[in-house]
PDB file of N, CA and C in Angstrom:
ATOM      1  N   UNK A   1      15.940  89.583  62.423  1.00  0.00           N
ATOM      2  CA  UNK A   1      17.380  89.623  62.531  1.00  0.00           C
ATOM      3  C   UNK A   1      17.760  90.792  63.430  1.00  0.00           C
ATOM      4  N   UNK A   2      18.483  90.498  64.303  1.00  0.00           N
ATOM      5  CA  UNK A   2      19.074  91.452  65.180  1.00  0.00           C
ATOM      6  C   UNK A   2      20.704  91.367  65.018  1.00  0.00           C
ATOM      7  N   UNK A   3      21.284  92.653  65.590  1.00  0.00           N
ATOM      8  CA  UNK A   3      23.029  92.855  64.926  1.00  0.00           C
ATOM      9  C   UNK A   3      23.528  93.419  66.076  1.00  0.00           C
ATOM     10  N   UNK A   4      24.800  92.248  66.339  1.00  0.00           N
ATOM     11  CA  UNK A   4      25.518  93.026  67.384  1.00  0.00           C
ATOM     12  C   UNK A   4      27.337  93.389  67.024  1.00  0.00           C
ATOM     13  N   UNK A   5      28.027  94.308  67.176  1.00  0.00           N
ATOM     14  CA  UNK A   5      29.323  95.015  66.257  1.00  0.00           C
ATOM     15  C   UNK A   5      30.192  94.351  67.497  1.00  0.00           C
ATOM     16  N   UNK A   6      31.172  93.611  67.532  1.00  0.00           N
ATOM     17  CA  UNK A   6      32.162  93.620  68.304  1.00  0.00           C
ATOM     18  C   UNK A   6      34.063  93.610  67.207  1.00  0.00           C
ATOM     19  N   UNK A   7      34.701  94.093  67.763  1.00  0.00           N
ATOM     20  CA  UNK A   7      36.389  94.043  67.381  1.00  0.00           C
ATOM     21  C   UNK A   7      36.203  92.764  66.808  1.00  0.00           C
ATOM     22  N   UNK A   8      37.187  92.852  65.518  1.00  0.00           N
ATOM     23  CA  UNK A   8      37.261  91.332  65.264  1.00  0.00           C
ATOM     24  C   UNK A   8      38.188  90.571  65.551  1.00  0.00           C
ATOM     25  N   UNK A   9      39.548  90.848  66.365  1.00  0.00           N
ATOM     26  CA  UNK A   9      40.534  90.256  67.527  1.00  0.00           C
ATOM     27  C   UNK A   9      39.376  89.200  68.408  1.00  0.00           C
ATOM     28  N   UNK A  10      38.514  90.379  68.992  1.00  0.00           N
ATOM     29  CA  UNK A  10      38.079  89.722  70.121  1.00  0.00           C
ATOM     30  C   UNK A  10      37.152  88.241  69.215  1.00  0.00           C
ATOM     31  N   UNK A  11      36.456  88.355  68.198  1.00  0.00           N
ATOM     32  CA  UNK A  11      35.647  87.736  67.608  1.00  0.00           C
ATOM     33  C   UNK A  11      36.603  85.913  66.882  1.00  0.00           C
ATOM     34  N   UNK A  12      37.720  86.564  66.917  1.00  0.00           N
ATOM     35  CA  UNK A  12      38.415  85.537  66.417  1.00  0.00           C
ATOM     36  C   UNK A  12      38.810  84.716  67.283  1.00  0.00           C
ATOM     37  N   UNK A  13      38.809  85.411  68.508  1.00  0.00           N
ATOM     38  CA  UNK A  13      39.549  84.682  69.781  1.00  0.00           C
ATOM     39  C   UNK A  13      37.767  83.717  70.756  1.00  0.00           C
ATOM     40  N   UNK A  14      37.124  84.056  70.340  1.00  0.00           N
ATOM     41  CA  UNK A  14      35.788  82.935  71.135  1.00  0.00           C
ATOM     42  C   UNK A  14      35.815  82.035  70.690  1.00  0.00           C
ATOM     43  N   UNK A  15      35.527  81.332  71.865  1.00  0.00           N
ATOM     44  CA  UNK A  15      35.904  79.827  71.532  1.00  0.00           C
ATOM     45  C   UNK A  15      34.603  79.418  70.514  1.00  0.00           C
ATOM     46  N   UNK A  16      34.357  78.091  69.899  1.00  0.00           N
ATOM     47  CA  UNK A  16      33.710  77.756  68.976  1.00  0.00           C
ATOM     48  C   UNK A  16      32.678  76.608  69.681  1.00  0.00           C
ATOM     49  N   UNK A  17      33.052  76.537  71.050  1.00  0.00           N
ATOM     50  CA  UNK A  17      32.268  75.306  72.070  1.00  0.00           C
ATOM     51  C   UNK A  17      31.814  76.136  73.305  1.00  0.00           C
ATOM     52  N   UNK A  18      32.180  77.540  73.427  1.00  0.00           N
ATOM     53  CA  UNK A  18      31.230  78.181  74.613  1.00  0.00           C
ATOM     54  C   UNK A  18      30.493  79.106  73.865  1.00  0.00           C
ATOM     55  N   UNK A  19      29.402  79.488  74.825  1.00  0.00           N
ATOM     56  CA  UNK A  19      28.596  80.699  74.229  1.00  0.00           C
ATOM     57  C   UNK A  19      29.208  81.890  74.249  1.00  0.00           C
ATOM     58  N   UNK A  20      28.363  83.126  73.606  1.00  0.00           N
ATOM     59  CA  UNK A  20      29.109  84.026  73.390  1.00  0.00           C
ATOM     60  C   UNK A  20      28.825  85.867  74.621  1.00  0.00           C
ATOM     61  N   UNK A  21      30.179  85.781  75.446  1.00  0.00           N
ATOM     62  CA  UNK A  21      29.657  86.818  76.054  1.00  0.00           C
ATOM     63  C   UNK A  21      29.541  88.016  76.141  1.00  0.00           C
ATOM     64  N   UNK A  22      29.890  88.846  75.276  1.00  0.00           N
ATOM     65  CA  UNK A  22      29.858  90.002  74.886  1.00  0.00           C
ATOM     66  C   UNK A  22      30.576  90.912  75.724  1.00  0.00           C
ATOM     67  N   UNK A  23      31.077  92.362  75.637  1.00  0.00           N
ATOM     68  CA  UNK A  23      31.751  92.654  76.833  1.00  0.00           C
ATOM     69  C   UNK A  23      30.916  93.535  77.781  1.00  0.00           C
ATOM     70  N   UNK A  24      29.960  93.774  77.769  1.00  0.00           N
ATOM     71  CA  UNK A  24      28.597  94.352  78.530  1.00  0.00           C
ATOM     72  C   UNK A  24      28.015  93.055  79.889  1.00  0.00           C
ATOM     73  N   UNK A  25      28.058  91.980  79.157  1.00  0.00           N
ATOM     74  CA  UNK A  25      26.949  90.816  80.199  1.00  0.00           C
ATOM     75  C   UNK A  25      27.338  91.138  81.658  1.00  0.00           C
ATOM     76  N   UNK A  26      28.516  90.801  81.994  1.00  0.00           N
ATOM     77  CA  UNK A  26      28.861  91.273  83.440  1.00  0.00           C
ATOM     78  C   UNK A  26      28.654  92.528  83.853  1.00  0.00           C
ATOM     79  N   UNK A  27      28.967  93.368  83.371  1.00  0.00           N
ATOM     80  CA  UNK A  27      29.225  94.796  84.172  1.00  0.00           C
ATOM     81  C   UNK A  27      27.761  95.738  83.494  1.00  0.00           C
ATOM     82  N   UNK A  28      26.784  95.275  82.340  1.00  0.00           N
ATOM     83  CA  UNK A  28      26.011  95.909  82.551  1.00  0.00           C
ATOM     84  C   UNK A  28      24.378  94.863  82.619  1.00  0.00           C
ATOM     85  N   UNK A  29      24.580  93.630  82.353  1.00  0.00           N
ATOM     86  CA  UNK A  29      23.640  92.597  82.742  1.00  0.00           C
ATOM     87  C   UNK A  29      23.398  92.179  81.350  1.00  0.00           C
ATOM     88  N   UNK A  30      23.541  92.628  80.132  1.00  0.00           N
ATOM     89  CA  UNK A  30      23.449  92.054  78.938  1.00  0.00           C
ATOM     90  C   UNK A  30      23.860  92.370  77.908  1.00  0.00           C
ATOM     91  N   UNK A  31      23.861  91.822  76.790  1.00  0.00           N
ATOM     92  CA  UNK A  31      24.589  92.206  75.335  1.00  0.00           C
ATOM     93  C   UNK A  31      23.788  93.106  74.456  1.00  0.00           C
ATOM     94  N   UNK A  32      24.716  94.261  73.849  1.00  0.00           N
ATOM     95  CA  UNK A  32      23.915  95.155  73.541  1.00  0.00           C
ATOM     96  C   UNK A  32      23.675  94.727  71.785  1.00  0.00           C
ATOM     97  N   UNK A  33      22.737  94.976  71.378  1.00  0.00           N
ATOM     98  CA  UNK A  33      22.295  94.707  69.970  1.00  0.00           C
ATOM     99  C   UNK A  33      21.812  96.049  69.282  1.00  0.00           C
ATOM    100  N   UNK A  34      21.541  95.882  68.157  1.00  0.00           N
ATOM    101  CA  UNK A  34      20.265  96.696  67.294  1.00  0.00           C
ATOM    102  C   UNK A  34      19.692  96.101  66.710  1.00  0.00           C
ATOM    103  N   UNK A  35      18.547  96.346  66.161  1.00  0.00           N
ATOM    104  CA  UNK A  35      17.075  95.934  65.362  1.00  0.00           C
ATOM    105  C   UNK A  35      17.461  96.374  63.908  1.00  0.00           C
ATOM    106  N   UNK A  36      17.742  97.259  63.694  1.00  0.00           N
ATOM    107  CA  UNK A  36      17.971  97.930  62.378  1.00  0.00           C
ATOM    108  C   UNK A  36      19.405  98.409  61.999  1.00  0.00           C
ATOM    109  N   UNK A  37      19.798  97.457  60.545  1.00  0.00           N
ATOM    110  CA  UNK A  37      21.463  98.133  60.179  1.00  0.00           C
ATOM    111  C   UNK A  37      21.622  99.555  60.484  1.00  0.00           C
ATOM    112  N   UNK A  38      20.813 100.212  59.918  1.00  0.00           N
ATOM    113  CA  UNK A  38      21.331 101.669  60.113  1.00  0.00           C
ATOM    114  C   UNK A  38      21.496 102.015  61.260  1.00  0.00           C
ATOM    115  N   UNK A  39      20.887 101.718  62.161  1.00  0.00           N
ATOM    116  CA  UNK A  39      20.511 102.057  63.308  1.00  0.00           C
ATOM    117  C   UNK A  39      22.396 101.963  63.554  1.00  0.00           C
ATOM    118  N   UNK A  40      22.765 100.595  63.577  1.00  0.00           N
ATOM    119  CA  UNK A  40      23.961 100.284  64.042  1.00  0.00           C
ATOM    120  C   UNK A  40      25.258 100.578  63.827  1.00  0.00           C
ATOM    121  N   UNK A  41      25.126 101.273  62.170  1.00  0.00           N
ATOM    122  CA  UNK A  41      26.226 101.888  61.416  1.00  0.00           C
ATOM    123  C   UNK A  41      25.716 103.593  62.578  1.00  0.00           C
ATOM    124  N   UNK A  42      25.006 103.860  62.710  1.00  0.00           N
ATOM    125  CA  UNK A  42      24.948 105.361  63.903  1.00  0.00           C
ATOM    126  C   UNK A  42      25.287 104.866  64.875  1.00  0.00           C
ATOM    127  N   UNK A  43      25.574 103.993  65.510  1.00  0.00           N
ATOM    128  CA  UNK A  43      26.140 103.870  66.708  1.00  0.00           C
ATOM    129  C   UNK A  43      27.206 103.641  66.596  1.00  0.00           C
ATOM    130  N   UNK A  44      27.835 102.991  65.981  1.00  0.00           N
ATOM    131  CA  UNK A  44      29.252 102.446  65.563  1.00  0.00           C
ATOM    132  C   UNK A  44      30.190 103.774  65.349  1.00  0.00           C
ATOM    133  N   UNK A  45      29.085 104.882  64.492  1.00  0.00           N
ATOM    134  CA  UNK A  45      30.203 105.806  64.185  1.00  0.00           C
ATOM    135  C   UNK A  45      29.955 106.841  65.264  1.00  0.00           C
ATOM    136  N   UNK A  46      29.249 106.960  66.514  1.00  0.00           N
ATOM    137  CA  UNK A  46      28.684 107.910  67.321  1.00  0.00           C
ATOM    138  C   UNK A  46      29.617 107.538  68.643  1.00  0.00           C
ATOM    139  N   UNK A  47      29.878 105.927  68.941  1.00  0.00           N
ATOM    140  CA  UNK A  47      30.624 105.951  70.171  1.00  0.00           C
ATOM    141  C   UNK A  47      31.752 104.578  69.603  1.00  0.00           C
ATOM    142  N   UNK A  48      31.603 104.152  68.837  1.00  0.00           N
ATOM    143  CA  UNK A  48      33.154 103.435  68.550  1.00  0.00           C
ATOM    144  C   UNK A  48      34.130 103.954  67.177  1.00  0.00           C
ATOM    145  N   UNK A  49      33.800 105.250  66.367  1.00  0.00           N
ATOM    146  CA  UNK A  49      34.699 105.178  65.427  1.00  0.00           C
ATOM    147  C   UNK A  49      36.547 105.685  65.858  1.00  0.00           C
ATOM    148  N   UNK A  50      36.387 106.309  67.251  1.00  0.00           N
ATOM    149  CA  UNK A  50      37.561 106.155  67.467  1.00  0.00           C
ATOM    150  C   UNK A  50      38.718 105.116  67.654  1.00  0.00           C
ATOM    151  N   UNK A  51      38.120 103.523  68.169  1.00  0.00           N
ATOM    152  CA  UNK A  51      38.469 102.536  68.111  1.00  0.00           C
ATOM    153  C   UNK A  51      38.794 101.706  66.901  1.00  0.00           C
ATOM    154  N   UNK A  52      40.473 102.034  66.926  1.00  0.00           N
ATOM    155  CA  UNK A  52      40.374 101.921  65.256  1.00  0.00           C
ATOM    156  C   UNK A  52      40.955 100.217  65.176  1.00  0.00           C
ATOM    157  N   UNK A  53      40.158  99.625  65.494  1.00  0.00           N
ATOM    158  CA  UNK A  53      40.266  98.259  65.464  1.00  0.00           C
ATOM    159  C   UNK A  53      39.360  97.936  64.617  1.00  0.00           C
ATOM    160  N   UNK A  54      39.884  96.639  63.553  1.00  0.00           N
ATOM    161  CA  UNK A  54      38.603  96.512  63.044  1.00  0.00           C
ATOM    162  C   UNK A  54      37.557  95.856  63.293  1.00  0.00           C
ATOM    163  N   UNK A  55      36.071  95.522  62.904  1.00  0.00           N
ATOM    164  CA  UNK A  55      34.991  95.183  63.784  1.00  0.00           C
ATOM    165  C   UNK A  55      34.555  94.270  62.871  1.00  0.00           C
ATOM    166  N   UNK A  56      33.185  93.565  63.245  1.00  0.00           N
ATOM    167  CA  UNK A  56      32.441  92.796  62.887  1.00  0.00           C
ATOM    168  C   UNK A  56      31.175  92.507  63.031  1.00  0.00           C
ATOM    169  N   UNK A  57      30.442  92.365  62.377  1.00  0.00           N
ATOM    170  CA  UNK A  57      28.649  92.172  62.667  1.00  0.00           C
ATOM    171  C   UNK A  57      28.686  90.853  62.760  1.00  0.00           C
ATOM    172  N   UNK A  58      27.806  90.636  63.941  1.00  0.00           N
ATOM    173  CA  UNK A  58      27.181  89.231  64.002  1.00  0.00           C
ATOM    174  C   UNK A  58      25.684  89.274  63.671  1.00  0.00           C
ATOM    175  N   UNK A  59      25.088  88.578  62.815  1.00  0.00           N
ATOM    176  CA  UNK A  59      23.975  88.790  62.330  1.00  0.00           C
ATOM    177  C   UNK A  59      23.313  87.554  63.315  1.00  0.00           C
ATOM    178  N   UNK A  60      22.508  88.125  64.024  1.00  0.00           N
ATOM    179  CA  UNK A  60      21.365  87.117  65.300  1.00  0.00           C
ATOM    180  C   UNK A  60      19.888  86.683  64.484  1.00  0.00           C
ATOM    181  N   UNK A  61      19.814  85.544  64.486  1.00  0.00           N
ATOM    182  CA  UNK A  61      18.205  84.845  64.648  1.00  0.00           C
ATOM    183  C   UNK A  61      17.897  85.127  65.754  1.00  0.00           C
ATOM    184  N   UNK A  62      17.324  86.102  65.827  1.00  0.00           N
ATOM    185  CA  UNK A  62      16.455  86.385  67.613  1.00  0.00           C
ATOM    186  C   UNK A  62      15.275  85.627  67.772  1.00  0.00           C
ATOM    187  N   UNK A  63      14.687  84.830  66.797  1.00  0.00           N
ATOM    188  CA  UNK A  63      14.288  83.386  67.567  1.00  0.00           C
ATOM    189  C   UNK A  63      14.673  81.879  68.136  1.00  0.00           C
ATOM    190  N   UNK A  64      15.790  81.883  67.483  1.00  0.00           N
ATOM    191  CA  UNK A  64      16.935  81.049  67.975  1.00  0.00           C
ATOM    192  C   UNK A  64      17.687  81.603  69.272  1.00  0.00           C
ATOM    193  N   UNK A  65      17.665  82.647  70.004  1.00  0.00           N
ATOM    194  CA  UNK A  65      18.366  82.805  71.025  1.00  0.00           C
ATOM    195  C   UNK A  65      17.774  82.549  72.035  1.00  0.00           C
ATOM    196  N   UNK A  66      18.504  81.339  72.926  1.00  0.00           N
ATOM    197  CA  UNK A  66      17.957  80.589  74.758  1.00  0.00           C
ATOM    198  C   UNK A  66      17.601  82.338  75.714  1.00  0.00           C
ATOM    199  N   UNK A  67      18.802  82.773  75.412  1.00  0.00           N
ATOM    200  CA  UNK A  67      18.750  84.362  76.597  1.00  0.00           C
ATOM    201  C   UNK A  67      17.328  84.984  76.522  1.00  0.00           C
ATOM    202  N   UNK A  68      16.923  85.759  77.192  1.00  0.00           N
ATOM    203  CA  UNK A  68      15.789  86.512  77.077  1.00  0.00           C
ATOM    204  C   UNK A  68      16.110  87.565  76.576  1.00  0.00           C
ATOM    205  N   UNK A  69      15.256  87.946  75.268  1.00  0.00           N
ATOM    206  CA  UNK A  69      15.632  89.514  74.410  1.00  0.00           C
ATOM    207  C   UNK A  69      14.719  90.467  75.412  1.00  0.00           C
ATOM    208  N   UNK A  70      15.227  91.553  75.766  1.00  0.00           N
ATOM    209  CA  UNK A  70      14.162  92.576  76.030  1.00  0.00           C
ATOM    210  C   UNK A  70      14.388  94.228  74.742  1.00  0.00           C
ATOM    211  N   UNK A  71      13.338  94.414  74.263  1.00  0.00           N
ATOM    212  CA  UNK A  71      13.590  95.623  73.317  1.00  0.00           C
ATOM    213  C   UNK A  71      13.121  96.463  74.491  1.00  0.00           C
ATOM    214  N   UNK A  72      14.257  97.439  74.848  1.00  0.00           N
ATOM    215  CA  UNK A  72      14.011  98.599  75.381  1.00  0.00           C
ATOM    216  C   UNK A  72      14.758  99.977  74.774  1.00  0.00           C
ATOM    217  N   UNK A  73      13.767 100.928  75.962  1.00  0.00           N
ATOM    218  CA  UNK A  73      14.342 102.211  74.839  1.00  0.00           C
ATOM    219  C   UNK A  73      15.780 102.527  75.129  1.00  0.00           C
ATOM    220  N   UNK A  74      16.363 103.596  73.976  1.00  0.00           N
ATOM    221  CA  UNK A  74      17.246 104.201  74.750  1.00  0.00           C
ATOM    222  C   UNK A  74      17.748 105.398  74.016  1.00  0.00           C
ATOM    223  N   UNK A  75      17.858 106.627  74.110  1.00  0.00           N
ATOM    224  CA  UNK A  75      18.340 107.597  73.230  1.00  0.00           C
ATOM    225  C   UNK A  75      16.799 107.629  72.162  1.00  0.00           C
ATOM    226  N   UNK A  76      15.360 107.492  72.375  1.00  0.00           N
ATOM    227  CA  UNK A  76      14.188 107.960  71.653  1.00  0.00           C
ATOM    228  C   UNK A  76      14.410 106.299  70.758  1.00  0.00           C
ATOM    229  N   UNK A  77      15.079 105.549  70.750  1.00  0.00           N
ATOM    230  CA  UNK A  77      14.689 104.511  69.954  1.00  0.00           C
ATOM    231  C   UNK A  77      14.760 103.480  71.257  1.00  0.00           C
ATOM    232  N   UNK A  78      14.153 102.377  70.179  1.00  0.00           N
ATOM    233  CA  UNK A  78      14.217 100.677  71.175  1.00  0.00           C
ATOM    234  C   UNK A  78      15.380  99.722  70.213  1.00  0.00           C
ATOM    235  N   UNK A  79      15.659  99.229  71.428  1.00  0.00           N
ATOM    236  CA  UNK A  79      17.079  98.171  71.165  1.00  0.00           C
ATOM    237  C   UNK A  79      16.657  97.198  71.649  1.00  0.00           C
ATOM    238  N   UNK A  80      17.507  95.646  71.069  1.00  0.00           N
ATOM    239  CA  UNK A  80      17.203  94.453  71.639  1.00  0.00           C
ATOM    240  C   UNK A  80      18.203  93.989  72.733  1.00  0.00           C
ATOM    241  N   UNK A  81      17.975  93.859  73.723  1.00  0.00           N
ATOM    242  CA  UNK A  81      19.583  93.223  74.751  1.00  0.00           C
ATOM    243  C   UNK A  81      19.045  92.138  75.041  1.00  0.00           C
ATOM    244  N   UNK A  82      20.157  91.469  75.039  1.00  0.00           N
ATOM    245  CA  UNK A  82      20.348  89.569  75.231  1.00  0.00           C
ATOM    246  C   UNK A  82      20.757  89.935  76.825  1.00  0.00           C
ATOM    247  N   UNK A  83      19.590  89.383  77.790  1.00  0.00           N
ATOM    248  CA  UNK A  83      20.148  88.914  78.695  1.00  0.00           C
ATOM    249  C   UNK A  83      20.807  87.945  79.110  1.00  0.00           C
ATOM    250  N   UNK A  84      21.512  87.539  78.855  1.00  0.00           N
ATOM    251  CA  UNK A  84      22.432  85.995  79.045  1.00  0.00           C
ATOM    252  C   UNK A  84      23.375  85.908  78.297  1.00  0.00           C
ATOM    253  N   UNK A  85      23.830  85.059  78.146  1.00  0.00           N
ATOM    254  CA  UNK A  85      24.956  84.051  77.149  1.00  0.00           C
ATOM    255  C   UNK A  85      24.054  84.179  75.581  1.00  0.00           C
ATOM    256  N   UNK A  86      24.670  84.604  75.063  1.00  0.00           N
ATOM    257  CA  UNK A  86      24.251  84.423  73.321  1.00  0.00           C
ATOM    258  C   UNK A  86      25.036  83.011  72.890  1.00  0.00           C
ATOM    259  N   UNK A  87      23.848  81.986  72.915  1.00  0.00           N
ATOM    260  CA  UNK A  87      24.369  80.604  71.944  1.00  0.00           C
ATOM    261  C   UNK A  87      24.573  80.657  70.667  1.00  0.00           C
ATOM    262  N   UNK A  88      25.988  80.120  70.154  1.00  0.00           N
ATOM    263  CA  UNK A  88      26.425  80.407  69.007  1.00  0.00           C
ATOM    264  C   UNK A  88      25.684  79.979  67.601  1.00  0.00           C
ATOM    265  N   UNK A  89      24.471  78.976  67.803  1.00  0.00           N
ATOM    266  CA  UNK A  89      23.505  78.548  66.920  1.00  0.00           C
ATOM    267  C   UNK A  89      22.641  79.762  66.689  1.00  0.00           C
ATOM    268  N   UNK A  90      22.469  80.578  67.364  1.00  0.00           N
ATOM    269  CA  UNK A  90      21.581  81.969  66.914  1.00  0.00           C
ATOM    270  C   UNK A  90      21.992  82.678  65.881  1.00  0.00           C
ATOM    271  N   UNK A  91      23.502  83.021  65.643  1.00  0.00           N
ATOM    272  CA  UNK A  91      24.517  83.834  64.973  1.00  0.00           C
ATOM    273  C   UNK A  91      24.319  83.196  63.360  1.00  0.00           C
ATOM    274  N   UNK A  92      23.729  83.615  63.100  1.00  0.00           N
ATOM    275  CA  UNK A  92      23.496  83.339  61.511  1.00  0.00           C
ATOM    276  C   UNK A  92      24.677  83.185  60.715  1.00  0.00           C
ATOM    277  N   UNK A  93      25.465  84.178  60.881  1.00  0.00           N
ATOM    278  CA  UNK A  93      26.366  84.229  60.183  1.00  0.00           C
ATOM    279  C   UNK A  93      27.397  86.198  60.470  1.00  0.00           C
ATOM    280  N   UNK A  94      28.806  85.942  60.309  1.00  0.00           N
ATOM    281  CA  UNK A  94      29.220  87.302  60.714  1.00  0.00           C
ATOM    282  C   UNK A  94      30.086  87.664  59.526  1.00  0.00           C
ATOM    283  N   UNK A  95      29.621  89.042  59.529  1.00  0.00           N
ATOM    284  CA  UNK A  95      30.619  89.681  58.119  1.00  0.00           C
ATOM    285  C   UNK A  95      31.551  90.870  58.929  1.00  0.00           C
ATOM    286  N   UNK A  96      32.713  91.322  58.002  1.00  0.00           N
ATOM    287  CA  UNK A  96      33.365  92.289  58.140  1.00  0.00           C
ATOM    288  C   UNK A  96      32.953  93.419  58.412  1.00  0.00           C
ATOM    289  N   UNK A  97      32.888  94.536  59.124  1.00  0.00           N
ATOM    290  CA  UNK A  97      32.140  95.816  59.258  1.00  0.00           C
ATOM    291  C   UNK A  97      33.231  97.147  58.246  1.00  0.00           C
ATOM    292  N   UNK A  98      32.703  97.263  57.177  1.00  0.00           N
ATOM    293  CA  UNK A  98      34.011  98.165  56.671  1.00  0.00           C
ATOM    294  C   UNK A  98      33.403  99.350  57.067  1.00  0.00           C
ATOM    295  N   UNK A  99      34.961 100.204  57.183  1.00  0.00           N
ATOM    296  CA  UNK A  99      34.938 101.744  57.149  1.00  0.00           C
ATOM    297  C   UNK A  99      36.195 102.242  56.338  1.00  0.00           C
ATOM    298  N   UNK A 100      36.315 103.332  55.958  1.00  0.00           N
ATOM    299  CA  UNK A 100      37.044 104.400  55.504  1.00  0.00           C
ATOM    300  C   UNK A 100      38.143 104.686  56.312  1.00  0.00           C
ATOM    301  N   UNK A 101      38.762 105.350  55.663  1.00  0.00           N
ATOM    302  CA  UNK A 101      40.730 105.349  56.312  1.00  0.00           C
ATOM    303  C   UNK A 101      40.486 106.581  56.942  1.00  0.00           C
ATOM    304  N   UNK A 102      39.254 107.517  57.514  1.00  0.00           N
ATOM    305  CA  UNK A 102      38.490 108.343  58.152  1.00  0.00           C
ATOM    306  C   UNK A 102      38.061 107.616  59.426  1.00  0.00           C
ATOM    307  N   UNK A 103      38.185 106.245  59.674  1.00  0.00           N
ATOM    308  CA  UNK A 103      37.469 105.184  61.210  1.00  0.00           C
ATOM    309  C   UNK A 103      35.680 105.254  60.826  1.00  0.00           C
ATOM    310  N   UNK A 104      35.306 106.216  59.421  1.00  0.00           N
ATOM    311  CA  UNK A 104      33.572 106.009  58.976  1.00  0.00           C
ATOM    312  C   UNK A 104      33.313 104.460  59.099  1.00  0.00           C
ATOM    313  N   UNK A 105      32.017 104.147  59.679  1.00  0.00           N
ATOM    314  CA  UNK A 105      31.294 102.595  59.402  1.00  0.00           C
ATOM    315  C   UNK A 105      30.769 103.269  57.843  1.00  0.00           C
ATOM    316  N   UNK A 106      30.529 101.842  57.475  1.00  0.00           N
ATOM    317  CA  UNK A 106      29.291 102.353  56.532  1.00  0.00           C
ATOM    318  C   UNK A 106      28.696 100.698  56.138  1.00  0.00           C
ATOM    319  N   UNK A 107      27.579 100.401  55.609  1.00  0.00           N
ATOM    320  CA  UNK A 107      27.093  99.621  55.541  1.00  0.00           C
ATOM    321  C   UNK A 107      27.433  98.281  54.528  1.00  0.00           C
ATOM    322  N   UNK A 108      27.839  96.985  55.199  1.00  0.00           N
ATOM    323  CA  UNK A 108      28.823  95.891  54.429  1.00  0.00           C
ATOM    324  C   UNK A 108      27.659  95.616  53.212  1.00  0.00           C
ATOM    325  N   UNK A 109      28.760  95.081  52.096  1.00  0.00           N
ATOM    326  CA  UNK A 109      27.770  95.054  50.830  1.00  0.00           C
ATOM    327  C   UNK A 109      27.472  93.333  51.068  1.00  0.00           C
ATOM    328  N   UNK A 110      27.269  92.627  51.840  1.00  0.00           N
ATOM    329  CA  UNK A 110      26.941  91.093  51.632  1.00  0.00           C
ATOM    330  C   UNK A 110      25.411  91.481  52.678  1.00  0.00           C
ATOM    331  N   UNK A 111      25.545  92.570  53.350  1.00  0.00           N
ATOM    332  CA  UNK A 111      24.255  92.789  54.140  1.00  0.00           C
ATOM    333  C   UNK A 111      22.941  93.710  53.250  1.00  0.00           C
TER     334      UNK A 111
END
């Protein structure tokens, strides 16, 4: 299982018949993920807790995804990026990302 956090505006607004493009694919060549929850609740609160929108995990079958995963490093750890279009049959399923009236992530209790 791989996890990628996007706004949940934006999450509500993809269509349900195209794939999914994340806002990275164009301008940096692919969709950014993590390997590990925690991993992702530290990123969430390291470069998005100012964005006080609320968010969402998409939980990935990264053997179900057409795109090519590459795990590379970045900051002393490895990450998974979807090069391509993420097909919506990969997405297991997406939960709420809660945080604190502080903009804190912290880890959803259905995960």
């Amino acid at each position: 299982m791989i996890y990628h956090m996007l706004p949940k505006p934006r999450w509500q607004g993809q269509s349900h018949t195209m794939a999914y493009m994340g806002d990275t694919l164009e301008s940096e060549g692919f969709i950014h993920c993590t390997g590990e929850l925690d991993r992702l609740i530290w990123v969430a609160n390291h470069f998005y807790r100012s964005i006080m929108d609320e968010f969402v995990i998409l939980c990935i079958d990264e053997s179900r995804v057409d795109a090519d995963i590459r795990w590379e490093e970045a900051d002393g750890h490895r990450f998974p990026h979807i090069y391509g279009p993420l097909n919506l049959d990969a997405i297991i399923k997406w939960v709420d990302f809660p945080r604190d009236a502080n903009g804190v992530f912290s880890s959803p209790m259905s995960l």
